[in-house]
Amino acid sequence: MRSNDHDGQPAGSHRGPGRGLFGAGRPLKAATPAAGTFRAGKAKRTAQREREAARREALREARAAQDPTARAVHTRNAVLRWAHQRYQAGDRAPACGGFMKTPGASFDGVPLELGDLQGALEYLTERDLVELHHPMHWTDPGYRESRTAQRLSLTRLGIDCAESGTTVSDFLYPRPPAPGDTYNTTVHAGAQGTQIGRQNTMHNTWGLDANALLRFAGEVLAKLPELGLDAPAEAELEHEADALRDVASARQPDPTALRRAYDAVMNALGRAPESTAGQWLHEAGTAAINNVLGGGG
């Protein structure tokens, strides 16, 4: 039998598909498991998306369960404290968006939203506690997004508030001190020689009658659903109306606190779209302040 001149195989023989150059068999290369890797990656991505969706839903439910007024109050106090900390550190005009990276930017373990920050900045600027540099009007395009880029600085009043050790609400609307001995005394016009002992309190019948503003605050709360406000603005107006009601229901209402609380309600009411209810409340508020403080509403 004649041998092949090149590989020593008998003439007419053929190499099989598994034979090498010298006729030795080689194992076939295993196929790359690309399909399995793709399926595993897809399953991992799906699981991640599901976890993220569940996390967002849990946050949404937790936020919905919160008291919006309490969250707004927390945000105002936290923003003012943060601004004062930056002030003490030498940063007199920090960017508003920096607050969202601080521990104060959460309430009961739930992160705050930009809308919460926006509402707090509006509240603090309207009461002259902070100033925003080149603020846009709230109706201008891009207003919501621009607020995080604005820089704020504390006013003298804002510094006093931050250093008072009280909340913003208690600083703006201080509660009367606890009385000592109380004398319920009626003092008639022109009466002379009436003396009240030291650390005692006298309640009189000639004090300021704030019932008109008290009724107005109740009317605002009753008509809230008719005003067409978004959730943050509605919570703001509700809080201001509650504050006005508290001030107006005091035994001896303070005219300055009444004016401040009334102005806060009217400013919050001014954000509502034009409506019959809104127009009616504006007229009712003007009539109430004129009735109580004698004009200038």
Coordinates of C-alpha atoms in Angstrom, one line a residue:
M1 CA 0.0 0.0 0.0
R2 CA 1.4 3.4 -1.0
S3 CA 1.8 6.0 1.7
N4 CA 0.8 9.6 1.4
D5 CA 4.0 11.6 0.8
H6 CA 3.0 14.4 3.3
D7 CA 1.5 12.8 6.3
G8 CA 2.1 9.1 6.1
Q9 CA -1.5 8.2 5.7
P10 CA -2.4 5.5 3.3
A11 CA -3.3 6.7 -0.2
G12 CA -7.0 7.5 -0.6
S13 CA -7.5 8.1 3.1
H14 CA -9.1 11.4 4.3
R15 CA -8.8 13.4 7.6
G16 CA -12.0 13.5 9.6
P17 CA -13.3 16.9 10.9
G18 CA -11.8 16.2 14.3
R19 CA -8.3 15.3 13.1
G20 CA -5.3 17.6 13.4
L21 CA -2.4 18.4 11.1
F22 CA -0.7 15.1 12.0
G23 CA -3.9 13.1 12.2
A24 CA -4.3 13.4 16.0
G25 CA -7.9 14.0 17.1
R26 CA -8.7 17.4 18.8
P27 CA -11.8 18.2 21.0
L28 CA -14.2 20.6 19.4
K29 CA -14.1 24.1 21.0
A30 CA -17.1 24.6 23.4
A31 CA -19.7 27.2 22.3
T32 CA -19.6 30.6 24.2
P33 CA -22.6 30.8 26.5
A34 CA -23.6 34.3 25.1
A35 CA -27.3 33.5 25.2
G36 CA -27.2 32.5 28.9
T37 CA -25.2 35.6 29.8
F38 CA -27.7 37.8 28.1
R39 CA -30.7 36.2 29.8
A40 CA -29.0 36.5 33.2
G41 CA -28.3 40.2 32.6
K42 CA -31.8 40.9 31.4
A43 CA -33.3 39.2 34.5
K44 CA -30.9 41.3 36.7
R45 CA -32.0 44.5 35.0
T46 CA -35.6 43.6 35.4
A47 CA -35.2 42.9 39.1
Q48 CA -33.4 46.2 39.6
R49 CA -36.3 48.1 37.8
E50 CA -38.8 46.3 40.0
R51 CA -36.9 47.2 43.2
E52 CA -36.7 50.8 42.1
A53 CA -40.4 50.9 41.2
A54 CA -41.2 49.4 44.6
R55 CA -39.0 51.9 46.4
R56 CA -40.6 54.9 44.6
E57 CA -44.1 53.6 45.4
A58 CA -43.1 53.1 49.1
L59 CA -41.8 56.7 49.2
R60 CA -45.0 58.0 47.5
E61 CA -47.2 56.2 50.0
A62 CA -45.1 57.4 52.9
R63 CA -45.3 61.0 51.7
A64 CA -49.0 60.8 51.1
A65 CA -49.4 59.5 54.7
Q66 CA -47.7 62.6 56.1
D67 CA -49.3 65.8 57.3
P68 CA -48.5 68.3 54.5
T69 CA -48.7 71.2 57.0
A70 CA -46.2 69.5 59.4
R71 CA -43.9 68.8 56.5
A72 CA -44.1 72.5 55.3
V73 CA -43.3 73.7 58.9
H74 CA -40.4 71.3 59.1
T75 CA -39.0 72.5 55.8
R76 CA -39.1 76.2 56.8
N77 CA -37.3 75.6 60.0
A78 CA -34.7 73.3 58.4
V79 CA -34.0 75.8 55.6
L80 CA -33.5 78.6 58.0
R81 CA -31.2 76.6 60.3
W82 CA -29.2 75.5 57.3
A83 CA -28.9 79.1 56.0
H84 CA -27.7 80.2 59.4
Q85 CA -25.1 77.4 59.6
R86 CA -23.8 78.5 56.2
Y87 CA -23.8 82.1 57.4
Q88 CA -21.8 81.2 60.5
A89 CA -19.3 79.3 58.2
G90 CA -18.8 82.5 56.2
D91 CA -21.1 81.6 53.2
R92 CA -23.4 84.6 53.2
A93 CA -25.2 83.6 50.0
P94 CA -25.4 79.8 49.6
A95 CA -27.2 78.2 46.6
C96 CA -30.7 77.1 47.5
G97 CA -30.2 73.7 46.0
G98 CA -27.5 72.9 48.4
F99 CA -30.1 72.4 51.1
M100 CA -31.4 69.3 49.3
K101 CA -28.1 67.5 50.1
T102 CA -28.4 68.0 53.8
P103 CA -29.9 65.8 56.5
G104 CA -32.6 68.4 57.0
A105 CA -34.0 67.7 53.5
S106 CA -36.1 64.8 54.8
F107 CA -39.2 64.6 57.0
D108 CA -39.9 61.5 59.1
G109 CA -37.3 59.6 57.0
V110 CA -38.9 60.6 53.7
P111 CA -36.9 62.8 51.3
L112 CA -38.3 66.3 50.6
E113 CA -39.1 67.3 47.1
L114 CA -38.2 70.5 45.2
G115 CA -41.8 71.7 45.8
D116 CA -41.2 71.6 49.5
L117 CA -38.1 73.7 49.2
Q118 CA -40.0 76.1 46.9
G119 CA -42.8 76.6 49.4
A120 CA -40.4 77.2 52.3
L121 CA -38.4 79.8 50.3
E122 CA -41.6 81.6 49.4
Y123 CA -42.8 81.6 53.0
L124 CA -39.4 82.9 54.4
T125 CA -39.0 85.6 51.7
E126 CA -42.5 86.9 52.1
R127 CA -41.8 87.4 55.9
D128 CA -38.5 89.1 55.3
L129 CA -36.5 86.3 56.9
V130 CA -34.4 85.6 53.8
E131 CA -33.7 87.4 50.6
L132 CA -33.3 85.7 47.2
H133 CA -30.9 87.1 44.7
H134 CA -32.6 88.0 41.4
P135 CA -35.7 85.9 42.1
M136 CA -38.1 85.2 39.2
H137 CA -41.8 85.7 39.5
W138 CA -43.6 82.5 40.3
T139 CA -45.6 82.6 37.0
D140 CA -42.5 82.9 34.9
P141 CA -41.4 79.8 32.8
G142 CA -38.7 77.8 34.5
Y143 CA -39.6 79.3 37.9
R144 CA -39.7 76.0 39.8
E145 CA -36.3 74.8 38.4
S146 CA -34.6 78.2 38.9
R147 CA -35.3 78.3 42.6
T148 CA -32.6 75.7 43.4
A149 CA -30.0 77.8 41.5
Q150 CA -31.0 81.1 43.3
R151 CA -28.8 82.2 46.2
L152 CA -30.3 83.3 49.5
S153 CA -29.1 85.4 52.3
L154 CA -30.4 85.9 55.8
T155 CA -31.9 89.3 56.7
R156 CA -31.3 90.8 60.1
L157 CA -34.7 89.4 61.1
G158 CA -33.8 86.0 59.8
I159 CA -30.6 86.0 61.9
D160 CA -32.6 87.0 65.0
C161 CA -35.1 84.2 64.3
A162 CA -32.4 81.5 63.8
E163 CA -30.6 82.6 67.0
S164 CA -33.8 82.9 69.0
G165 CA -33.8 79.1 69.6
T166 CA -37.5 79.0 68.6
T167 CA -39.4 77.8 65.5
V168 CA -40.1 80.2 62.7
S169 CA -43.8 80.2 63.6
D170 CA -43.2 80.9 67.3
F171 CA -40.8 83.7 66.4
L172 CA -43.3 85.3 64.1
Y173 CA -46.3 84.7 66.2
P174 CA -45.1 84.5 69.8
R175 CA -47.4 83.1 72.3
P176 CA -48.3 85.2 75.3
P177 CA -46.4 84.4 78.4
A178 CA -48.1 82.3 81.0
P179 CA -49.9 84.6 83.4
G180 CA -49.4 84.9 87.1
D181 CA -52.5 85.6 89.2
T182 CA -55.4 86.5 86.9
Y183 CA -57.9 89.3 87.6
N184 CA -60.9 89.5 85.3
T185 CA -61.6 93.1 85.6
T186 CA -63.9 95.4 83.6
V187 CA -62.4 98.9 83.2
H188 CA -64.8 101.6 82.1
A189 CA -63.7 104.5 79.9
G190 CA -62.4 107.3 82.0
A191 CA -61.8 105.2 85.1
Q192 CA -58.9 106.3 87.3
G193 CA -56.9 104.9 90.1
T194 CA -57.2 101.3 89.0
Q195 CA -54.1 99.3 89.8
I196 CA -53.1 95.8 88.9
G197 CA -50.5 94.0 91.0
R198 CA -47.0 93.0 89.7
Q199 CA -47.0 89.9 87.4
N200 CA -50.7 89.9 87.3
T201 CA -52.9 90.0 84.2
M202 CA -55.9 92.1 83.5
H203 CA -58.5 91.2 80.9
N204 CA -60.7 94.1 79.8
T205 CA -63.8 94.5 77.8
W206 CA -62.5 97.3 75.6
G207 CA -59.8 95.3 73.8
L208 CA -59.6 94.7 70.0
D209 CA -62.5 92.7 68.5
A210 CA -60.9 90.4 65.9
N211 CA -64.0 88.3 65.2
A212 CA -64.2 89.5 61.6
L213 CA -60.7 88.1 60.9
L214 CA -61.5 84.9 62.8
R215 CA -64.6 84.4 60.6
F216 CA -62.5 85.2 57.5
A217 CA -59.9 82.5 58.4
G218 CA -62.7 80.0 58.7
E219 CA -64.1 81.0 55.3
V220 CA -60.6 80.5 53.7
L221 CA -60.3 77.0 55.2
A222 CA -63.9 76.2 54.0
K223 CA -63.3 77.3 50.4
L224 CA -59.8 75.7 50.0
P225 CA -61.0 73.0 47.6
E226 CA -62.6 75.6 45.3
L227 CA -59.5 77.6 44.7
G228 CA -57.7 75.3 42.3
L229 CA -54.3 75.4 44.1
D230 CA -51.6 72.8 43.7
A231 CA -50.8 70.7 46.8
P232 CA -47.9 72.8 48.2
A233 CA -49.7 76.1 47.7
E234 CA -52.9 74.7 49.3
A235 CA -51.0 73.4 52.3
E236 CA -49.3 76.8 52.6
L237 CA -52.7 78.7 52.5
E238 CA -54.2 76.2 55.0
H239 CA -51.3 76.8 57.4
E240 CA -51.5 80.6 57.1
A241 CA -55.3 80.5 57.7
D242 CA -54.8 78.4 60.8
A243 CA -52.2 80.9 62.0
L244 CA -54.6 83.8 61.5
R245 CA -57.3 81.9 63.3
D246 CA -54.9 81.3 66.3
V247 CA -53.9 85.0 66.5
A248 CA -57.5 86.3 66.0
S249 CA -58.9 83.9 68.7
A250 CA -56.4 85.1 71.4
R251 CA -58.0 86.7 74.5
Q252 CA -56.2 90.0 73.6
P253 CA -55.2 89.9 69.9
D254 CA -52.1 91.8 69.0
P255 CA -52.7 94.2 66.1
T256 CA -49.2 93.7 64.7
A257 CA -49.5 89.9 64.8
L258 CA -53.0 90.2 63.2
R259 CA -51.7 92.3 60.4
R260 CA -48.8 90.0 59.7
A261 CA -51.0 86.9 59.8
Y262 CA -53.6 88.5 57.5
D263 CA -51.0 89.6 55.0
A264 CA -49.6 86.0 54.9
V265 CA -53.0 84.7 54.1
M266 CA -53.6 87.2 51.4
N267 CA -50.2 86.5 49.9
A268 CA -50.9 82.8 49.8
L269 CA -54.3 83.4 48.4
G270 CA -52.8 85.5 45.6
R271 CA -51.3 82.4 44.1
A272 CA -54.7 80.9 43.4
P273 CA -56.0 81.1 39.8
E274 CA -58.8 83.6 39.2
S275 CA -62.1 82.2 40.4
T276 CA -65.3 83.3 41.9
A277 CA -64.3 81.8 45.3
G278 CA -60.9 83.5 45.1
Q279 CA -62.4 86.9 44.3
W280 CA -65.0 86.5 47.1
L281 CA -62.3 85.7 49.6
H282 CA -60.2 88.7 48.6
E283 CA -63.2 91.0 49.1
A284 CA -64.1 89.3 52.4
G285 CA -60.5 89.6 53.6
T286 CA -60.4 93.3 52.8
A287 CA -63.7 93.9 54.6
A288 CA -62.5 92.0 57.6
I289 CA -59.1 93.8 58.0
N290 CA -60.9 97.2 57.6
N291 CA -63.4 96.1 60.2
V292 CA -60.8 95.1 62.8
L293 CA -57.9 97.5 62.2
G294 CA -59.8 100.4 60.6
G295 CA -58.6 100.3 57.0
G296 CA -55.4 99.8 55.1
G297 CA -56.4 96.2 54.0

